[in-house]
């Protein structure tokens, strides 16, 4: 900065102005310190100073990109500030691991000869702590095979029997919220955002009850429902029924959002992917379809089994990457949702396919015949060609067939199995996420916290049309525009910024990958093809064009055949 | 031997020990625990933008008392509450902003309009008018009955020509007046101690301002489309810049001492760095009529401008478009506008004779704010900043309602500028003018720089 206003005759006449004034700042080398004898600064500093709170105190963290290739100093300093902030928050995030205080459960064996699956539930319950041993329970109930569902914080359990016995209760405290005998077929039950409401799929319609079991709504649009799912961040209730229609009901506004005709007939299998809110349906002809509210057709359709699909479940521990299915044909398959070409691994279950369920830590529970087998994370996800089951972690026999539902309890090492004689909870060490986040779901939340969460959840409700296979598309960059570059018609002032910089020779090309020759090549090829096509349009000489394409050094028998005059063939 | 451990939560560490205690919370920052984090954050940002617009009630109060249009406003240095206003009826009123009361009222301070006001040390007020007098008033008695007609000035400085503006030196007992030349006065002497004028100038000086940090430098604007820089140590005009159109007001930045703001007749505001006068550092475009007044915020990050189009606009330094815009049905042409000393309020004086108080941030909550509330506000602000590129969020936070005449005028102006641009493009396309690069608009503002 040159001192124009510092001296008495500060503002010099134009002619006498030093030539250096414009040049010095640009030519300054990188190492040069800002000169300490800045006259203007010295003159001005006693009148103008930043308050202490606004002054920068911390130095930049290391490994922050300096963006030296950016010429504009304003933009550069903004970018540096942003990346420094990002680096700082990343470093802070590393420290946040200190907050994780609870330890996950586990079973450790010594040596090759000991197997974890030999350990029975009695032994696990004996060696578990007093609080944890409460998870091992048997509920002997009449009224057909049972299905269950946990609330999002894992504190409350809703059970429904085939013949109409519905109960919701806080299983830890042992307080019953509601118990109903509905006297008609009930096929599924689900909690809404918390324990205050639940929906039951009954014989004809879906009914909504409040915590005390008072019937609030009868959803007559959902006819003969078989399965229910609640999407907690979108406040949507999805149901599928014997008619084969997938229906979304917005529970915050009450309107029926959309109904999709699956065209696959009655459907008994539904699961949601918690990370992108996509609904997975398994059908009678062995296909699995993935649905979003804004697409009238499945986003993905996959032939998974040779018979009907019995159960579908999506792994939460990998961000919804793995899906597992079981079929009536007795096979269990694990799929990679990023790449549908064949299953990652498959095996046949001995007693025919049953229910399947992933836990929060990636344990896979498979109900087969009269027992439940549990496999653990790293081996279940690994690709493996032979059709063999992964090493067994825990198995638990249950004599009451059929086993109709498997549910892992969130934030606990508990698996609840619904069967014809009621429900039984077993302990599966290492299946539950040990550290919960109070902002998302808190097993110990108070009444006030529950109310606050409900209001916050409604305020943060995500619009249903934002459901897509990739949830990260929100806030990401738009795809590049199709605007062609280099057209001479557009005046300089109307060109996009990058084009203007390019014409001025100031464009920063450092980040553009150098795969231009490739593109050029293919472009030329395409050009030629396009020209050929255009040339022939309207002439009607398709045979000639076909022959020219065949004109090569290779003797193609079909080409020869066609080009031969007819009389030679006679 | 098999080692088995099963997960269990100790209720004692998650439940409040005593009834009044806050419930303990636990955090897990694993992204898998927070599905849809981005989508939910966007929804929060959308809500923040909407709430910002819902709570945008910038008008605080209007201070009445003048019979005619308010010509000039001036705030007392080192006071948060005291503001003086001068009117076309020749009256001067001293307002208290907290109580919205009149501290003093001098009716008929001048014959004709009061054209300039400034405070001097010790509760004294200097006023100048078109009656060719500068008067020094004592307004510190705290007696609201000053308004009686027998109120006499402490001192009168007569001159030969009508005054247009007055400004006081930051520290010394000097003040400068603008008439057909800039005069420097000592408070204790009845004649000007020096006359400053550019050698070839025959203009009328319309405003004069001392620099706040380099306190011997002052700037003036004149009716011949120029602005001039003077130094009282050398006692002469140092530099003069001729522009396309005349300026109506000027203001020195309080934190960037070399930065000068001009409110121009051509609907724009300009900031200049006085070390490089050939090019303005930024052009501020949004007014649809002449800009009549401008004033920097004490933080130097914002400034306010009032225009002939009956709007008050608040700009961010260095951001040439999209200012905050305030208007009411009854507010007429805004002839003066200032920031309050705490940068939280903006005052505007208009042709309808009222001084209006506005919040400088339209949706700010007045009154006591708890720490939790403040944290929530700051979070909402950062959300809006982060998601401003989102189409929906950006649209909500950018959109401003304009009165119909202003909206029509801006539409008309946009059409005219577009037509001019298209014409220029065609001219460049078909003549030799197209062989050179187009001249940036910033570079065609200054016509000549003279010494």
mmCIF file with all atom_site columns, N, CA and C in Angstrom, chain A residues 113-164:
data_model
loop_
_atom_site.group_PDB
_atom_site.id
_atom_site.type_symbol
_atom_site.label_atom_id
_atom_site.label_alt_id
_atom_site.label_comp_id
_atom_site.label_asym_id
_atom_site.label_entity_id
_atom_site.label_seq_id
_atom_site.pdbx_PDB_ins_code
_atom_site.Cartn_x
_atom_site.Cartn_y
_atom_site.Cartn_z
_atom_site.occupancy
_atom_site.B_iso_or_equiv
_atom_site.pdbx_formal_charge
_atom_site.auth_seq_id
_atom_site.auth_comp_id
_atom_site.auth_asym_id
_atom_site.auth_atom_id
_atom_site.pdbx_PDB_model_num
ATOM 1   N N  . UNK A 1 113 ? -11.573 -74.576 18.348 1.00 0.00 ? 113 UNK A N  1
ATOM 2   C CA . UNK A 1 113 ? -12.544 -75.627 18.647 1.00 0.00 ? 113 UNK A CA 1
ATOM 3   C C  . UNK A 1 113 ? -13.827 -75.083 19.268 1.00 0.00 ? 113 UNK A C  1
ATOM 4   N N  . UNK A 1 114 ? -13.735 -73.943 19.896 1.00 0.00 ? 114 UNK A N  1
ATOM 5   C CA . UNK A 1 114 ? -14.941 -73.381 20.472 1.00 0.00 ? 114 UNK A CA 1
ATOM 6   C C  . UNK A 1 114 ? -15.721 -72.638 19.405 1.00 0.00 ? 114 UNK A C  1
ATOM 7   N N  . UNK A 1 115 ? -17.007 -72.816 19.402 1.00 0.00 ? 115 UNK A N  1
ATOM 8   C CA . UNK A 1 115 ? -17.848 -72.155 18.412 1.00 0.00 ? 115 UNK A CA 1
ATOM 9   C C  . UNK A 1 115 ? -18.871 -71.289 19.140 1.00 0.00 ? 115 UNK A C  1
ATOM 10  N N  . UNK A 1 116 ? -19.111 -70.115 18.552 1.00 0.00 ? 116 UNK A N  1
ATOM 11  C CA . UNK A 1 116 ? -20.069 -69.226 19.210 1.00 0.00 ? 116 UNK A CA 1
ATOM 12  C C  . UNK A 1 116 ? -21.486 -69.784 19.124 1.00 0.00 ? 116 UNK A C  1
ATOM 13  N N  . UNK A 1 117 ? -21.768 -70.548 18.063 1.00 0.00 ? 117 UNK A N  1
ATOM 14  C CA . UNK A 1 117 ? -23.158 -71.014 17.928 1.00 0.00 ? 117 UNK A CA 1
ATOM 15  C C  . UNK A 1 117 ? -23.503 -72.104 18.931 1.00 0.00 ? 117 UNK A C  1
ATOM 16  N N  . UNK A 1 118 ? -22.453 -72.652 19.615 1.00 0.00 ? 118 UNK A N  1
ATOM 17  C CA . UNK A 1 118 ? -22.749 -73.651 20.647 1.00 0.00 ? 118 UNK A CA 1
ATOM 18  C C  . UNK A 1 118 ? -23.296 -72.988 21.908 1.00 0.00 ? 118 UNK A C  1
ATOM 19  N N  . UNK A 1 119 ? -23.075 -71.668 21.999 1.00 0.00 ? 119 UNK A N  1
ATOM 20  C CA . UNK A 1 119 ? -23.523 -70.974 23.204 1.00 0.00 ? 119 UNK A CA 1
ATOM 21  C C  . UNK A 1 119 ? -25.031 -70.790 23.136 1.00 0.00 ? 119 UNK A C  1
ATOM 22  N N  . UNK A 1 120 ? -25.717 -71.268 24.120 1.00 0.00 ? 120 UNK A N  1
ATOM 23  C CA . UNK A 1 120 ? -27.169 -71.189 24.133 1.00 0.00 ? 120 UNK A CA 1
ATOM 24  C C  . UNK A 1 120 ? -27.655 -69.925 24.823 1.00 0.00 ? 120 UNK A C  1
ATOM 25  N N  . UNK A 1 121 ? -28.955 -69.708 24.720 1.00 0.00 ? 121 UNK A N  1
ATOM 26  C CA . UNK A 1 121 ? -29.539 -68.509 25.306 1.00 0.00 ? 121 UNK A CA 1
ATOM 27  C C  . UNK A 1 121 ? -29.418 -68.497 26.829 1.00 0.00 ? 121 UNK A C  1
ATOM 28  N N  . UNK A 1 122 ? -29.504 -69.664 27.454 1.00 0.00 ? 122 UNK A N  1
ATOM 29  C CA . UNK A 1 122 ? -29.393 -69.713 28.917 1.00 0.00 ? 122 UNK A CA 1
ATOM 30  C C  . UNK A 1 122 ? -28.039 -69.212 29.363 1.00 0.00 ? 122 UNK A C  1
ATOM 31  N N  . UNK A 1 123 ? -27.013 -69.663 28.647 1.00 0.00 ? 123 UNK A N  1
ATOM 32  C CA . UNK A 1 123 ? -25.659 -69.250 29.024 1.00 0.00 ? 123 UNK A CA 1
ATOM 33  C C  . UNK A 1 123 ? -25.464 -67.746 28.818 1.00 0.00 ? 123 UNK A C  1
ATOM 34  N N  . UNK A 1 124 ? -25.991 -67.249 27.703 1.00 0.00 ? 124 UNK A N  1
ATOM 35  C CA . UNK A 1 124 ? -25.862 -65.804 27.431 1.00 0.00 ? 124 UNK A CA 1
ATOM 36  C C  . UNK A 1 124 ? -26.591 -65.018 28.498 1.00 0.00 ? 124 UNK A C  1
ATOM 37  N N  . UNK A 1 125 ? -27.815 -65.447 28.817 1.00 0.00 ? 125 UNK A N  1
ATOM 38  C CA . UNK A 1 125 ? -28.613 -64.703 29.795 1.00 0.00 ? 125 UNK A CA 1
ATOM 39  C C  . UNK A 1 125 ? -27.949 -64.754 31.171 1.00 0.00 ? 125 UNK A C  1
ATOM 40  N N  . UNK A 1 126 ? -27.296 -65.876 31.469 1.00 0.00 ? 126 UNK A N  1
ATOM 41  C CA . UNK A 1 126 ? -26.647 -65.999 32.774 1.00 0.00 ? 126 UNK A CA 1
ATOM 42  C C  . UNK A 1 126 ? -25.466 -65.020 32.880 1.00 0.00 ? 126 UNK A C  1
ATOM 43  N N  . UNK A 1 127 ? -24.707 -64.921 31.786 1.00 0.00 ? 127 UNK A N  1
ATOM 44  C CA . UNK A 1 127 ? -23.510 -64.088 31.886 1.00 0.00 ? 127 UNK A CA 1
ATOM 45  C C  . UNK A 1 127 ? -23.778 -62.623 31.555 1.00 0.00 ? 127 UNK A C  1
ATOM 46  N N  . UNK A 1 128 ? -24.993 -62.304 31.096 1.00 0.00 ? 128 UNK A N  1
ATOM 47  C CA . UNK A 1 128 ? -25.308 -60.900 30.831 1.00 0.00 ? 128 UNK A CA 1
ATOM 48  C C  . UNK A 1 128 ? -25.601 -60.183 32.136 1.00 0.00 ? 128 UNK A C  1
ATOM 49  N N  . UNK A 1 129 ? -25.499 -58.857 32.108 1.00 0.00 ? 129 UNK A N  1
ATOM 50  C CA . UNK A 1 129 ? -25.800 -58.060 33.293 1.00 0.00 ? 129 UNK A CA 1
ATOM 51  C C  . UNK A 1 129 ? -27.278 -58.141 33.637 1.00 0.00 ? 129 UNK A C  1
ATOM 52  N N  . UNK A 1 130 ? -27.596 -57.647 34.795 1.00 0.00 ? 130 UNK A N  1
ATOM 53  C CA . UNK A 1 130 ? -28.965 -57.777 35.276 1.00 0.00 ? 130 UNK A CA 1
ATOM 54  C C  . UNK A 1 130 ? -29.943 -57.044 34.352 1.00 0.00 ? 130 UNK A C  1
ATOM 55  N N  . UNK A 1 131 ? -29.512 -55.873 33.901 1.00 0.00 ? 131 UNK A N  1
ATOM 56  C CA . UNK A 1 131 ? -30.380 -55.066 33.036 1.00 0.00 ? 131 UNK A CA 1
ATOM 57  C C  . UNK A 1 131 ? -30.537 -55.742 31.680 1.00 0.00 ? 131 UNK A C  1
ATOM 58  N N  . UNK A 1 132 ? -29.400 -56.261 31.170 1.00 0.00 ? 132 UNK A N  1
ATOM 59  C CA . UNK A 1 132 ? -29.427 -56.845 29.832 1.00 0.00 ? 132 UNK A CA 1
ATOM 60  C C  . UNK A 1 132 ? -30.193 -58.153 29.818 1.00 0.00 ? 132 UNK A C  1
ATOM 61  N N  . UNK A 1 133 ? -30.166 -58.886 30.942 1.00 0.00 ? 133 UNK A N  1
ATOM 62  C CA . UNK A 1 133 ? -30.834 -60.187 30.971 1.00 0.00 ? 133 UNK A CA 1
ATOM 63  C C  . UNK A 1 133 ? -32.348 -60.057 30.878 1.00 0.00 ? 133 UNK A C  1
ATOM 64  N N  . UNK A 1 134 ? -32.847 -58.851 31.138 1.00 0.00 ? 134 UNK A N  1
ATOM 65  C CA . UNK A 1 134 ? -34.292 -58.627 30.991 1.00 0.00 ? 134 UNK A CA 1
ATOM 66  C C  . UNK A 1 134 ? -34.752 -58.824 29.550 1.00 0.00 ? 134 UNK A C  1
ATOM 67  N N  . UNK A 1 135 ? -33.798 -58.697 28.614 1.00 0.00 ? 135 UNK A N  1
ATOM 68  C CA . UNK A 1 135 ? -34.152 -58.820 27.208 1.00 0.00 ? 135 UNK A CA 1
ATOM 69  C C  . UNK A 1 135 ? -34.564 -60.221 26.822 1.00 0.00 ? 135 UNK A C  1
ATOM 70  N N  . UNK A 1 136 ? -34.160 -61.219 27.589 1.00 0.00 ? 136 UNK A N  1
ATOM 71  C CA . UNK A 1 136 ? -34.526 -62.609 27.264 1.00 0.00 ? 136 UNK A CA 1
ATOM 72  C C  . UNK A 1 136 ? -35.898 -62.895 27.861 1.00 0.00 ? 136 UNK A C  1
ATOM 73  N N  . UNK A 1 137 ? -36.886 -63.024 27.000 1.00 0.00 ? 137 UNK A N  1
ATOM 74  C CA . UNK A 1 137 ? -38.255 -63.191 27.487 1.00 0.00 ? 137 UNK A CA 1
ATOM 75  C C  . UNK A 1 137 ? -39.029 -64.122 26.593 1.00 0.00 ? 137 UNK A C  1
ATOM 76  N N  . UNK A 1 138 ? -40.074 -64.681 27.156 1.00 0.00 ? 138 UNK A N  1
ATOM 77  C CA . UNK A 1 138 ? -41.038 -65.443 26.364 1.00 0.00 ? 138 UNK A CA 1
ATOM 78  C C  . UNK A 1 138 ? -42.419 -64.890 26.679 1.00 0.00 ? 138 UNK A C  1
ATOM 79  N N  . UNK A 1 139 ? -43.120 -64.503 25.621 1.00 0.00 ? 139 UNK A N  1
ATOM 80  C CA . UNK A 1 139 ? -44.527 -64.100 25.839 1.00 0.00 ? 139 UNK A CA 1
ATOM 81  C C  . UNK A 1 139 ? -45.396 -65.203 25.260 1.00 0.00 ? 139 UNK A C  1
ATOM 82  N N  . UNK A 1 140 ? -46.085 -65.921 26.110 1.00 0.00 ? 140 UNK A N  1
ATOM 83  C CA . UNK A 1 140 ? -46.969 -66.982 25.613 1.00 0.00 ? 140 UNK A CA 1
ATOM 84  C C  . UNK A 1 140 ? -48.349 -66.375 25.394 1.00 0.00 ? 140 UNK A C  1
ATOM 85  N N  . UNK A 1 141 ? -48.767 -66.308 24.134 1.00 0.00 ? 141 UNK A N  1
ATOM 86  C CA . UNK A 1 141 ? -50.024 -65.636 23.810 1.00 0.00 ? 141 UNK A CA 1
ATOM 87  C C  . UNK A 1 141 ? -50.832 -66.521 22.883 1.00 0.00 ? 141 UNK A C  1
ATOM 88  N N  . UNK A 1 142 ? -52.141 -66.459 23.076 1.00 0.00 ? 142 UNK A N  1
ATOM 89  C CA . UNK A 1 142 ? -53.014 -67.160 22.142 1.00 0.00 ? 142 UNK A CA 1
ATOM 90  C C  . UNK A 1 142 ? -53.309 -66.213 20.985 1.00 0.00 ? 142 UNK A C  1
ATOM 91  N N  . UNK A 1 143 ? -53.883 -66.781 19.969 1.00 0.00 ? 143 UNK A N  1
ATOM 92  C CA . UNK A 1 143 ? -54.348 -65.914 18.885 1.00 0.00 ? 143 UNK A CA 1
ATOM 93  C C  . UNK A 1 143 ? -53.401 -65.871 17.713 1.00 0.00 ? 143 UNK A C  1
ATOM 94  N N  . UNK A 1 144 ? -52.903 -67.022 17.361 1.00 0.00 ? 144 UNK A N  1
ATOM 95  C CA . UNK A 1 144 ? -52.251 -67.146 16.075 1.00 0.00 ? 144 UNK A CA 1
ATOM 96  C C  . UNK A 1 144 ? -50.843 -66.608 16.024 1.00 0.00 ? 144 UNK A C  1
ATOM 97  N N  . UNK A 1 145 ? -50.240 -66.739 14.885 1.00 0.00 ? 145 UNK A N  1
ATOM 98  C CA . UNK A 1 145 ? -48.874 -66.233 14.741 1.00 0.00 ? 145 UNK A CA 1
ATOM 99  C C  . UNK A 1 145 ? -48.827 -64.720 14.956 1.00 0.00 ? 145 UNK A C  1
ATOM 100 N N  . UNK A 1 146 ? -47.782 -64.275 15.613 1.00 0.00 ? 146 UNK A N  1
ATOM 101 C CA . UNK A 1 146 ? -47.679 -62.866 16.011 1.00 0.00 ? 146 UNK A CA 1
ATOM 102 C C  . UNK A 1 146 ? -46.666 -62.113 15.160 1.00 0.00 ? 146 UNK A C  1
ATOM 103 N N  . UNK A 1 147 ? -46.961 -60.824 15.007 1.00 0.00 ? 147 UNK A N  1
ATOM 104 C CA . UNK A 1 147 ? -45.973 -59.933 14.398 1.00 0.00 ? 147 UNK A CA 1
ATOM 105 C C  . UNK A 1 147 ? -45.684 -58.817 15.384 1.00 0.00 ? 147 UNK A C  1
ATOM 106 N N  . UNK A 1 148 ? -44.497 -58.249 15.303 1.00 0.00 ? 148 UNK A N  1
ATOM 107 C CA . UNK A 1 148 ? -44.130 -57.227 16.287 1.00 0.00 ? 148 UNK A CA 1
ATOM 108 C C  . UNK A 1 148 ? -43.434 -56.088 15.578 1.00 0.00 ? 148 UNK A C  1
ATOM 109 N N  . UNK A 1 149 ? -43.352 -54.987 16.277 1.00 0.00 ? 149 UNK A N  1
ATOM 110 C CA . UNK A 1 149 ? -42.634 -53.827 15.733 1.00 0.00 ? 149 UNK A CA 1
ATOM 111 C C  . UNK A 1 149 ? -42.168 -52.987 16.909 1.00 0.00 ? 149 UNK A C  1
ATOM 112 N N  . UNK A 1 150 ? -40.913 -52.544 16.833 1.00 0.00 ? 150 UNK A N  1
ATOM 113 C CA . UNK A 1 150 ? -40.392 -51.657 17.871 1.00 0.00 ? 150 UNK A CA 1
ATOM 114 C C  . UNK A 1 150 ? -40.567 -50.209 17.443 1.00 0.00 ? 150 UNK A C  1
ATOM 115 N N  . UNK A 1 151 ? -40.693 -49.297 18.424 1.00 0.00 ? 151 UNK A N  1
ATOM 116 C CA . UNK A 1 151 ? -40.677 -47.880 18.096 1.00 0.00 ? 151 UNK A CA 1
ATOM 117 C C  . UNK A 1 151 ? -39.238 -47.490 17.776 1.00 0.00 ? 151 UNK A C  1
ATOM 118 N N  . UNK A 1 152 ? -39.045 -46.260 17.269 1.00 0.00 ? 152 UNK A N  1
ATOM 119 C CA . UNK A 1 152 ? -37.716 -45.887 16.768 1.00 0.00 ? 152 UNK A CA 1
ATOM 120 C C  . UNK A 1 152 ? -36.679 -45.855 17.859 1.00 0.00 ? 152 UNK A C  1
ATOM 121 N N  . UNK A 1 153 ? -37.093 -45.586 19.106 1.00 0.00 ? 153 UNK A N  1
ATOM 122 C CA . UNK A 1 153 ? -36.087 -45.563 20.161 1.00 0.00 ? 153 UNK A CA 1
ATOM 123 C C  . UNK A 1 153 ? -35.940 -46.923 20.840 1.00 0.00 ? 153 UNK A C  1
ATOM 124 N N  . UNK A 1 154 ? -36.695 -47.914 20.407 1.00 0.00 ? 154 UNK A N  1
ATOM 125 C CA . UNK A 1 154 ? -36.515 -49.260 20.937 1.00 0.00 ? 154 UNK A CA 1
ATOM 126 C C  . UNK A 1 154 ? -37.131 -49.484 22.294 1.00 0.00 ? 154 UNK A C  1
ATOM 127 N N  . UNK A 1 155 ? -37.866 -48.544 22.768 1.00 0.00 ? 155 UNK A N  1
ATOM 128 C CA . UNK A 1 155 ? -38.399 -48.641 24.118 1.00 0.00 ? 155 UNK A CA 1
ATOM 129 C C  . UNK A 1 155 ? -39.761 -49.319 24.115 1.00 0.00 ? 155 UNK A C  1
ATOM 130 N N  . UNK A 1 156 ? -40.489 -49.118 23.051 1.00 0.00 ? 156 UNK A N  1
ATOM 131 C CA . UNK A 1 156 ? -41.869 -49.584 23.029 1.00 0.00 ? 156 UNK A CA 1
ATOM 132 C C  . UNK A 1 156 ? -42.035 -50.676 21.978 1.00 0.00 ? 156 UNK A C  1
ATOM 133 N N  . UNK A 1 157 ? -42.916 -51.611 22.281 1.00 0.00 ? 157 UNK A N  1
ATOM 134 C CA . UNK A 1 157 ? -43.122 -52.747 21.396 1.00 0.00 ? 157 UNK A CA 1
ATOM 135 C C  . UNK A 1 157 ? -44.612 -52.861 21.093 1.00 0.00 ? 157 UNK A C  1
ATOM 136 N N  . UNK A 1 158 ? -44.915 -53.056 19.823 1.00 0.00 ? 158 UNK A N  1
ATOM 137 C CA . UNK A 1 158 ? -46.298 -53.286 19.420 1.00 0.00 ? 158 UNK A CA 1
ATOM 138 C C  . UNK A 1 158 ? -46.380 -54.697 18.868 1.00 0.00 ? 158 UNK A C  1
ATOM 139 N N  . UNK A 1 159 ? -47.356 -55.465 19.328 1.00 0.00 ? 159 UNK A N  1
ATOM 140 C CA . UNK A 1 159 ? -47.507 -56.822 18.810 1.00 0.00 ? 159 UNK A CA 1
ATOM 141 C C  . UNK A 1 159 ? -48.929 -56.983 18.305 1.00 0.00 ? 159 UNK A C  1
ATOM 142 N N  . UNK A 1 160 ? -49.050 -57.816 17.288 1.00 0.00 ? 160 UNK A N  1
ATOM 143 C CA . UNK A 1 160 ? -50.381 -58.071 16.744 1.00 0.00 ? 160 UNK A CA 1
ATOM 144 C C  . UNK A 1 160 ? -50.472 -59.566 16.392 1.00 0.00 ? 160 UNK A C  1
ATOM 145 N N  . UNK A 1 161 ? -51.569 -60.185 16.815 1.00 0.00 ? 161 UNK A N  1
ATOM 146 C CA . UNK A 1 161 ? -51.792 -61.587 16.482 1.00 0.00 ? 161 UNK A CA 1
ATOM 147 C C  . UNK A 1 161 ? -52.719 -61.695 15.294 1.00 0.00 ? 161 UNK A C  1
ATOM 148 N N  . UNK A 1 162 ? -52.617 -62.788 14.612 1.00 0.00 ? 162 UNK A N  1
ATOM 149 C CA . UNK A 1 162 ? -53.398 -62.985 13.380 1.00 0.00 ? 162 UNK A CA 1
ATOM 150 C C  . UNK A 1 162 ? -54.894 -62.835 13.638 1.00 0.00 ? 162 UNK A C  1
ATOM 151 N N  . UNK A 1 163 ? -55.352 -63.249 14.792 1.00 0.00 ? 163 UNK A N  1
ATOM 152 C CA . UNK A 1 163 ? -56.795 -63.237 15.031 1.00 0.00 ? 163 UNK A CA 1
ATOM 153 C C  . UNK A 1 163 ? -57.275 -61.954 15.682 1.00 0.00 ? 163 UNK A C  1
ATOM 154 N N  . UNK A 1 164 ? -56.414 -60.967 15.821 1.00 0.00 ? 164 UNK A N  1
ATOM 155 C CA . UNK A 1 164 ? -56.917 -59.663 16.240 1.00 0.00 ? 164 UNK A CA 1
ATOM 156 C C  . UNK A 1 164 ? -56.506 -59.222 17.627 1.00 0.00 ? 164 UNK A C  1
#
